Amino acid sequence: FCSGSMERQIQAFQAHIMSNMKTVLVITINIAGVVGIVVLMKQLFQTYEFNYPVFLVVLHQLTTAFVLWLMTTQGLLEPKALDKRIILQLALGEIGSIVFSNWSLMHNSVGMYQIFKLLNIPFMCVVETFMLKSTFSNTIKLSLVVILGGIAMATVTDVQYNSVGLMHGLSAVLATSFYQVLVKRTTKDKDLSGLQLSYCTALPKAGILAVLVPVLEKNPGGLLAFDYTTVVLSIIFMTCILGVIAVTTPAMIIQSTTPVTFQVVGHAKTCLIILSGFIFFQQPFVAKNVTGVLVALAGMIWYSYLKMPQPKPEVAPDDEEIPVPPPPPPREDECVAPLGQESEGQGAVQRHMKDMKE
């Protein structure tokens, strides 16, 4: 019995590990893809002065829509219909998150911009509690505090803001929370995978952003006059390939985990982007920043350990329960009294005990 129970517990633990391997793989791909695309886009902005981030996002969404369409034609992805109202809400939610975050960076100092990004996690916890009925243990909350403290140490320097920047920063937090919670509810209620959701929304997002390019880009006319060298075109092409990862994996992660977990993944990417600045862009090595990154990574490891599902204790099946032996039958010379009555022998013993007490 013991060996059988132990074997079932091992099998249950292996099943838990295998069920989470896909999520871990998607998170790893997301981190690698986003960090890679940030490095490439920094190179475009700083080295080649191609300062058109919104136009690049449009190209990424178009490339994603094309790749997912190819997958449907090859039978690799089953398309599912989604209500147009929900598609519009998802598209506007993500675009609002992108636009307000850019405006927050434009009107606030870098330090204040990072503070607004840090506010996403506590605000997301509140939203998840009320809208998704999620619960957070004290240890989970403490691990999130460690993560936020480390990121603040690594990224927050000067804190300057104004009323316009404050409005844009809070709007970015609200839009991000709305979008990510809507992704979680839609994938769950409509039984959609992250790829199926991206297939429904990539093209509408590209169309809306394309209309906004003249408004959001600083010099939209420069797009046509820009000197597109082979190197620039190659880098843009590589960002489009990585853009497919950046567009599709967030919905896959949120579907498998929670919006708060996706925010933790986002801060992991921040840590790696900071480290990539030291390695690829010769940014000055600052002990405070590195210490903050290490503290944040320690908090992320702790959070990941706490979120790892634990296998439930195995209960032995009915056919393997230890049998309870029946009571021995009465001896032939023993009189068994009916229920509620006492036998003659039992009555005599009780009267003898009573006489002794008196």
CSV table of C-alpha atoms in Angstrom, one decimal:
chain,number,residue,atom,x,y,z
A,1,PHE,CA,0.0,0.0,0.0
A,2,CYS,CA,2.7,2.5,1.0
A,3,SER,CA,4.8,1.9,-2.2
A,4,GLY,CA,1.6,2.3,-4.4
A,5,SER,CA,0.7,5.6,-2.7
A,6,MET,CA,4.3,6.9,-3.1
A,7,GLU,CA,4.2,6.0,-6.8
A,8,ARG,CA,1.0,7.8,-7.3
A,9,GLN,CA,2.3,10.9,-5.5
A,10,ILE,CA,5.4,10.9,-7.8
A,11,GLN,CA,3.2,10.6,-10.9
A,12,ALA,CA,1.0,13.4,-9.7
A,13,PHE,CA,4.0,15.6,-9.1
A,14,GLN,CA,5.3,14.8,-12.6
A,15,ALA,CA,1.9,15.7,-14.1
A,16,HIS,CA,2.0,19.1,-12.3
A,17,ILE,CA,5.5,19.7,-13.7
A,18,MET,CA,4.6,18.7,-17.3
A,19,SER,CA,1.4,20.9,-17.2
A,20,ASN,CA,3.5,23.9,-16.3
A,21,MET,CA,6.4,23.2,-18.8
A,22,LYS,CA,4.4,24.9,-21.6
A,23,THR,CA,3.8,28.0,-19.5
A,24,VAL,CA,7.5,28.2,-18.5
A,25,LEU,CA,8.5,27.8,-22.2
A,26,VAL,CA,6.2,30.5,-23.3
A,27,ILE,CA,7.4,32.9,-20.6
A,28,THR,CA,11.0,32.2,-21.6
A,29,ILE,CA,10.3,32.8,-25.2
A,30,ASN,CA,8.4,36.0,-24.3
A,31,ILE,CA,11.3,37.3,-22.2
A,32,ALA,CA,13.9,36.5,-24.9
A,33,GLY,CA,11.7,37.9,-27.7
A,34,VAL,CA,10.9,41.2,-25.9
A,35,VAL,CA,14.4,41.8,-24.7
A,36,GLY,CA,15.7,41.1,-28.2
A,37,ILE,CA,13.2,43.5,-29.8
A,38,VAL,CA,14.1,46.2,-27.3
A,39,VAL,CA,17.8,45.9,-28.1
A,40,LEU,CA,17.1,46.0,-31.8
A,41,MET,CA,14.8,49.0,-31.6
A,42,LYS,CA,17.3,50.9,-29.4
A,43,GLN,CA,19.8,50.3,-32.1
A,44,LEU,CA,17.4,51.7,-34.7
A,45,PHE,CA,16.7,54.7,-32.5
A,46,GLN,CA,20.2,55.5,-31.3
A,47,THR,CA,22.5,54.4,-34.1
A,48,TYR,CA,20.4,54.9,-37.2
A,49,GLU,CA,18.0,57.6,-35.9
A,50,PHE,CA,14.9,55.7,-37.1
A,51,ASN,CA,12.6,57.2,-34.4
A,52,TYR,CA,9.2,55.7,-35.4
A,53,PRO,CA,8.2,53.3,-32.6
A,54,VAL,CA,4.4,53.4,-33.4
A,55,PHE,CA,5.1,52.6,-37.1
A,56,LEU,CA,7.2,49.6,-36.0
A,57,VAL,CA,4.3,48.4,-33.8
A,58,VAL,CA,2.0,48.6,-36.8
A,59,LEU,CA,4.5,46.4,-38.8
A,60,HIS,CA,4.7,43.9,-35.9
A,61,GLN,CA,0.9,43.6,-35.7
A,62,LEU,CA,0.6,43.2,-39.5
A,63,THR,CA,3.4,40.5,-39.5
A,64,THR,CA,1.6,38.7,-36.6
A,65,ALA,CA,-1.7,38.8,-38.5
A,66,PHE,CA,0.0,37.3,-41.6
A,67,VAL,CA,1.8,34.6,-39.7
A,68,LEU,CA,-1.3,33.5,-37.8
A,69,TRP,CA,-3.3,33.5,-41.0
A,70,LEU,CA,-0.7,31.2,-42.6
A,71,MET,CA,-1.1,28.9,-39.6
A,72,THR,CA,-4.8,28.7,-40.1
A,73,THR,CA,-4.4,27.8,-43.8
A,74,GLN,CA,-2.0,25.0,-42.8
A,75,GLY,CA,-4.3,23.6,-40.1
A,76,LEU,CA,-2.0,24.6,-37.3
A,77,LEU,CA,-4.4,27.0,-35.7
A,78,GLU,CA,-8.2,26.7,-35.6
A,79,PRO,CA,-9.8,30.1,-36.0
A,80,LYS,CA,-12.7,31.0,-33.7
A,81,ALA,CA,-15.1,33.8,-34.1
A,82,LEU,CA,-15.2,36.6,-31.5
A,83,ASP,CA,-17.8,39.3,-31.0
A,84,LYS,CA,-16.7,42.5,-32.7
A,85,ARG,CA,-17.5,44.5,-29.6
A,86,ILE,CA,-15.0,42.4,-27.6
A,87,ILE,CA,-12.4,42.7,-30.4
A,88,LEU,CA,-12.8,46.5,-30.3
A,89,GLN,CA,-12.5,46.6,-26.5
A,90,LEU,CA,-9.3,44.4,-26.6
A,91,ALA,CA,-7.8,46.5,-29.4
A,92,LEU,CA,-8.5,49.8,-27.7
A,93,GLY,CA,-7.3,48.5,-24.4
A,94,GLU,CA,-3.9,47.4,-25.7
A,95,ILE,CA,-3.5,50.5,-27.8
A,96,GLY,CA,-4.5,52.7,-24.9
A,97,SER,CA,-1.9,51.0,-22.7
A,98,ILE,CA,0.8,51.6,-25.4
A,99,VAL,CA,-0.2,55.2,-26.1
A,100,PHE,CA,-0.7,56.4,-22.6
A,101,SER,CA,2.6,54.7,-21.5
A,102,ASN,CA,4.4,56.6,-24.3
A,103,TRP,CA,2.8,59.9,-23.3
A,104,SER,CA,3.6,59.2,-19.6
A,105,LEU,CA,7.3,58.8,-20.6
A,106,MET,CA,7.0,62.0,-22.7
A,107,HIS,CA,5.5,64.2,-19.9
A,108,ASN,CA,7.1,62.7,-16.8
A,109,SER,CA,10.7,62.1,-15.8
A,110,VAL,CA,12.0,58.5,-16.3
A,111,GLY,CA,11.8,57.9,-12.6
A,112,MET,CA,8.2,58.9,-12.4
A,113,TYR,CA,7.4,56.8,-15.5
A,114,GLN,CA,8.9,53.8,-13.7
A,115,ILE,CA,6.9,54.5,-10.6
A,116,PHE,CA,3.7,54.3,-12.7
A,117,LYS,CA,4.8,51.0,-14.2
A,118,LEU,CA,5.4,49.7,-10.6
A,119,LEU,CA,1.8,50.7,-9.7
A,120,ASN,CA,0.5,48.2,-12.2
A,121,ILE,CA,1.1,45.3,-9.8
A,122,PRO,CA,-0.7,46.6,-6.7
A,123,PHE,CA,-3.6,48.0,-8.8
A,124,MET,CA,-3.8,44.7,-10.7
A,125,CYS,CA,-4.0,42.8,-7.4
A,126,VAL,CA,-7.1,44.9,-6.5
A,127,VAL,CA,-8.7,44.4,-9.9
A,128,GLU,CA,-8.1,40.7,-9.8
A,129,THR,CA,-9.6,40.5,-6.3
A,130,PHE,CA,-12.8,42.1,-7.3
A,131,MET,CA,-13.2,41.1,-11.0
A,132,LEU,CA,-11.6,37.6,-11.1
A,133,LYS,CA,-12.2,36.7,-7.4
A,134,SER,CA,-8.4,36.0,-7.0
A,135,THR,CA,-6.8,35.7,-3.5
A,136,PHE,CA,-3.3,36.6,-2.5
A,137,SER,CA,-1.6,35.1,0.5
A,138,ASN,CA,0.6,37.2,2.8
A,139,THR,CA,3.8,35.5,1.5
A,140,ILE,CA,2.7,36.2,-2.1
A,141,LYS,CA,2.2,39.9,-1.2
A,142,LEU,CA,5.6,40.0,0.5
A,143,SER,CA,7.3,38.5,-2.5
A,144,LEU,CA,5.7,41.2,-4.7
A,145,VAL,CA,6.9,43.9,-2.3
A,146,VAL,CA,10.5,42.5,-2.7
A,147,ILE,CA,10.1,42.6,-6.5
A,148,LEU,CA,8.8,46.2,-6.5
A,149,GLY,CA,11.5,47.3,-4.1
A,150,GLY,CA,14.2,45.9,-6.2
A,151,ILE,CA,12.8,47.4,-9.4
A,152,ALA,CA,12.4,50.8,-7.7
A,153,MET,CA,16.0,50.6,-6.6
A,154,ALA,CA,17.2,49.7,-10.1
A,155,THR,CA,15.2,52.1,-12.1
A,156,VAL,CA,13.8,55.1,-10.1
A,157,THR,CA,16.2,58.0,-10.0
A,158,ASP,CA,14.7,61.5,-10.5
A,159,VAL,CA,11.0,61.9,-9.7
A,160,GLN,CA,9.5,64.9,-11.6
A,161,TYR,CA,5.9,65.1,-12.8
A,162,ASN,CA,3.2,67.6,-13.7
A,163,SER,CA,-0.6,67.4,-13.9
A,164,VAL,CA,-0.6,66.2,-17.6
A,165,GLY,CA,2.0,63.6,-16.9
A,166,LEU,CA,0.1,62.4,-13.8
A,167,MET,CA,-3.1,62.0,-15.9
A,168,HIS,CA,-1.3,60.0,-18.6
A,169,GLY,CA,0.5,57.8,-16.1
A,170,LEU,CA,-2.7,56.9,-14.2
A,171,SER,CA,-4.5,56.4,-17.6
A,172,ALA,CA,-1.7,53.9,-18.6
A,173,VAL,CA,-2.2,52.0,-15.4
A,174,LEU,CA,-6.0,51.8,-15.9
A,175,ALA,CA,-5.7,50.9,-19.6
A,176,THR,CA,-3.1,48.1,-18.9
A,177,SER,CA,-5.2,46.6,-16.1
A,178,PHE,CA,-8.4,46.8,-18.1
A,179,TYR,CA,-6.8,45.1,-21.1
A,180,GLN,CA,-5.1,42.3,-19.2
A,181,VAL,CA,-8.1,41.4,-17.1
A,182,LEU,CA,-10.3,41.4,-20.3
A,183,VAL,CA,-7.8,39.0,-21.9
A,184,LYS,CA,-8.1,36.7,-19.0
A,185,ARG,CA,-11.9,36.8,-18.9
A,186,THR,CA,-12.2,36.4,-22.7
A,187,THR,CA,-9.9,33.5,-23.1
A,188,LYS,CA,-11.7,31.7,-20.2
A,189,ASP,CA,-15.3,32.6,-21.0
A,190,LYS,CA,-15.0,32.1,-24.8
A,191,ASP,CA,-12.6,29.1,-24.5
A,192,LEU,CA,-10.0,30.7,-26.7
A,193,SER,CA,-6.2,30.1,-26.7
A,194,GLY,CA,-3.8,33.0,-26.6
A,195,LEU,CA,-3.0,32.4,-30.3
A,196,GLN,CA,-6.7,32.4,-31.3
A,197,LEU,CA,-7.2,35.7,-29.4
A,198,SER,CA,-4.2,37.3,-31.1
A,199,TYR,CA,-5.5,36.1,-34.5
A,200,CYS,CA,-8.8,37.9,-33.8
A,201,THR,CA,-7.2,41.2,-32.7
A,202,ALA,CA,-3.9,41.6,-34.5
A,203,LEU,CA,-5.3,43.1,-37.7
A,204,PRO,CA,-7.8,45.5,-36.0
A,205,LYS,CA,-5.0,46.8,-33.8
A,206,ALA,CA,-2.7,47.3,-36.8
A,207,GLY,CA,-5.5,49.3,-38.6
A,208,ILE,CA,-6.3,51.5,-35.6
A,209,LEU,CA,-2.6,52.2,-35.0
A,210,ALA,CA,-1.9,53.0,-38.7
A,211,VAL,CA,-4.6,55.7,-38.5
A,212,LEU,CA,-2.9,57.1,-35.4
A,213,VAL,CA,0.6,57.2,-36.8
A,214,PRO,CA,0.4,60.8,-38.1
A,215,VAL,CA,-0.8,61.8,-34.6
A,216,LEU,CA,1.5,59.8,-32.4
A,217,GLU,CA,4.8,60.0,-34.3
A,218,LYS,CA,6.9,63.2,-33.9
A,219,ASN,CA,7.8,63.5,-37.6
A,220,PRO,CA,5.5,61.2,-39.6
A,221,GLY,CA,6.6,62.8,-42.9
A,222,GLY,CA,10.1,61.6,-42.3
A,223,LEU,CA,9.0,58.0,-42.8
A,224,LEU,CA,8.9,58.5,-46.6
A,225,ALA,CA,12.0,60.5,-46.8
A,226,PHE,CA,14.1,58.2,-44.6
A,227,ASP,CA,17.2,56.6,-46.1
A,228,TYR,CA,16.3,52.9,-45.8
A,229,THR,CA,19.7,51.2,-46.1
A,230,THR,CA,20.1,47.4,-46.2
A,231,VAL,CA,21.2,47.3,-42.6
A,232,VAL,CA,18.1,49.3,-41.4
A,233,LEU,CA,15.7,47.1,-43.4
A,234,SER,CA,17.4,44.0,-42.0
A,235,ILE,CA,17.0,45.2,-38.4
A,236,ILE,CA,13.3,46.2,-39.1
A,237,PHE,CA,12.7,42.7,-40.5
A,238,MET,CA,14.2,41.1,-37.4
A,239,THR,CA,12.1,43.3,-35.2
A,240,CYS,CA,9.0,42.1,-37.1
A,241,ILE,CA,10.0,38.4,-36.6
A,242,LEU,CA,10.5,39.0,-32.8
A,243,GLY,CA,7.3,41.2,-32.9
A,244,VAL,CA,5.3,38.1,-33.6
A,245,ILE,CA,6.5,36.7,-30.2
A,246,ALA,CA,5.9,40.0,-28.5
A,247,VAL,CA,2.4,40.2,-29.8
A,248,THR,CA,1.2,36.6,-29.3
A,249,THR,CA,2.9,35.4,-26.1
A,250,PRO,CA,1.3,37.9,-23.6
A,251,ALA,CA,-2.2,36.5,-24.2
A,252,MET,CA,-0.8,33.0,-23.9
A,253,ILE,CA,0.8,33.8,-20.5
A,254,ILE,CA,-2.2,35.6,-19.1
A,255,GLN,CA,-4.4,32.7,-20.2
A,256,SER,CA,-2.2,30.2,-18.4
A,257,THR,CA,-1.5,32.3,-15.3
A,258,THR,CA,-2.8,35.6,-14.1
A,259,PRO,CA,-2.4,39.3,-15.1
A,260,VAL,CA,-0.3,39.8,-11.9
A,261,THR,CA,2.1,37.0,-12.9
A,262,PHE,CA,2.4,38.6,-16.4
A,263,GLN,CA,3.4,41.9,-14.6
A,264,VAL,CA,6.1,40.0,-12.7
A,265,VAL,CA,7.3,38.6,-16.1
A,266,GLY,CA,7.4,42.2,-17.4
A,267,HIS,CA,9.6,43.3,-14.5
A,268,ALA,CA,11.9,40.3,-15.3
A,269,LYS,CA,12.3,41.7,-18.8
A,270,THR,CA,13.1,45.1,-17.2
A,271,CYS,CA,15.9,43.6,-15.3
A,272,LEU,CA,17.4,41.9,-18.4
A,273,ILE,CA,17.0,45.1,-20.4
A,274,ILE,CA,19.0,47.0,-17.7
A,275,LEU,CA,21.7,44.3,-17.8
A,276,SER,CA,21.7,44.4,-21.6
A,277,GLY,CA,22.4,48.2,-21.4
A,278,PHE,CA,25.6,47.4,-19.5
A,279,ILE,CA,26.6,44.7,-22.0
A,280,PHE,CA,25.6,46.1,-25.4
A,281,PHE,CA,25.4,49.9,-25.0
A,282,GLN,CA,28.3,50.5,-22.6
A,283,GLN,CA,26.1,52.2,-20.1
A,284,PRO,CA,27.9,53.1,-16.8
A,285,PHE,CA,27.9,50.3,-14.3
A,286,VAL,CA,26.1,51.6,-11.2
A,287,ALA,CA,26.2,49.4,-8.0
A,288,LYS,CA,22.7,50.6,-6.9
A,289,ASN,CA,21.1,49.5,-10.1
A,290,VAL,CA,22.8,46.1,-10.1
A,291,THR,CA,21.8,45.6,-6.4
A,292,GLY,CA,18.2,46.5,-7.3
A,293,VAL,CA,18.2,44.0,-10.2
A,294,LEU,CA,19.5,41.2,-7.9
A,295,VAL,CA,16.9,42.0,-5.2
A,296,ALA,CA,14.1,42.0,-7.8
A,297,LEU,CA,15.3,38.7,-9.3
A,298,ALA,CA,15.4,37.1,-5.9
A,299,GLY,CA,11.8,38.3,-5.3
A,300,MET,CA,10.8,36.8,-8.7
A,301,ILE,CA,12.4,33.5,-7.8
A,302,TRP,CA,10.5,33.5,-4.5
A,303,TYR,CA,7.2,34.4,-6.2
A,304,SER,CA,7.7,31.7,-8.8
A,305,TYR,CA,8.3,29.1,-6.0
A,306,LEU,CA,5.2,30.2,-4.2
A,307,LYS,CA,3.1,30.1,-7.3
A,308,MET,CA,4.3,26.6,-8.2
A,309,PRO,CA,1.3,24.3,-7.8
A,310,GLN,CA,1.7,21.6,-5.2
A,311,PRO,CA,0.4,18.1,-5.8
A,312,LYS,CA,-2.5,17.2,-3.6
A,313,PRO,CA,-2.0,14.3,-1.2
A,314,GLU,CA,-3.1,11.0,-2.7
A,315,VAL,CA,-6.1,9.2,-1.2
A,316,ALA,CA,-6.0,5.4,-1.6
A,317,PRO,CA,-8.7,4.0,-3.8
A,318,ASP,CA,-11.5,2.0,-2.3
A,319,ASP,CA,-10.1,-1.2,-3.5
A,320,GLU,CA,-6.8,-0.6,-1.7
A,321,GLU,CA,-8.2,0.5,1.6
A,322,ILE,CA,-6.9,-1.4,4.6
A,323,PRO,CA,-9.7,-3.7,5.6
A,324,VAL,CA,-11.0,-3.3,9.2
A,325,PRO,CA,-11.5,-6.8,10.7
A,326,PRO,CA,-15.0,-7.5,12.0
A,327,PRO,CA,-15.6,-7.9,15.7
A,328,PRO,CA,-15.2,-11.5,17.0
A,329,PRO,CA,-18.4,-13.5,17.3
A,330,PRO,CA,-19.8,-14.0,20.9
A,331,ARG,CA,-18.8,-17.2,22.6
A,332,GLU,CA,-21.5,-19.8,23.0
A,333,ASP,CA,-21.6,-19.3,26.8
A,334,GLU,CA,-21.9,-15.5,26.4
A,335,CYS,CA,-25.3,-13.9,26.4
A,336,VAL,CA,-25.5,-10.8,24.2
A,337,ALA,CA,-28.2,-8.4,25.3
A,338,PRO,CA,-30.4,-6.8,22.8
A,339,LEU,CA,-29.8,-3.1,21.9
A,340,GLY,CA,-30.8,-0.8,24.8
A,341,GLN,CA,-31.0,-3.7,27.3
A,342,GLU,CA,-28.3,-5.1,29.6
A,343,SER,CA,-27.6,-8.8,30.0
A,344,GLU,CA,-28.0,-10.6,33.3
A,345,GLY,CA,-24.2,-10.8,33.7
A,346,GLN,CA,-23.7,-7.1,33.0
A,347,GLY,CA,-26.5,-6.2,35.5
A,348,ALA,CA,-24.8,-8.4,38.3
A,349,VAL,CA,-21.4,-6.8,37.7
A,350,GLN,CA,-22.9,-3.3,37.9
A,351,ARG,CA,-24.9,-4.1,41.1
A,352,HIS,CA,-21.7,-5.5,42.7
A,353,MET,CA,-19.7,-2.3,41.8
A,354,LYS,CA,-22.5,-0.1,43.3
A,355,ASP,CA,-22.5,-2.1,46.6
A,356,MET,CA,-18.7,-1.6,46.9
A,357,LYS,CA,-19.0,2.1,46.5
A,358,GLU,CA,-21.7,2.3,49.1
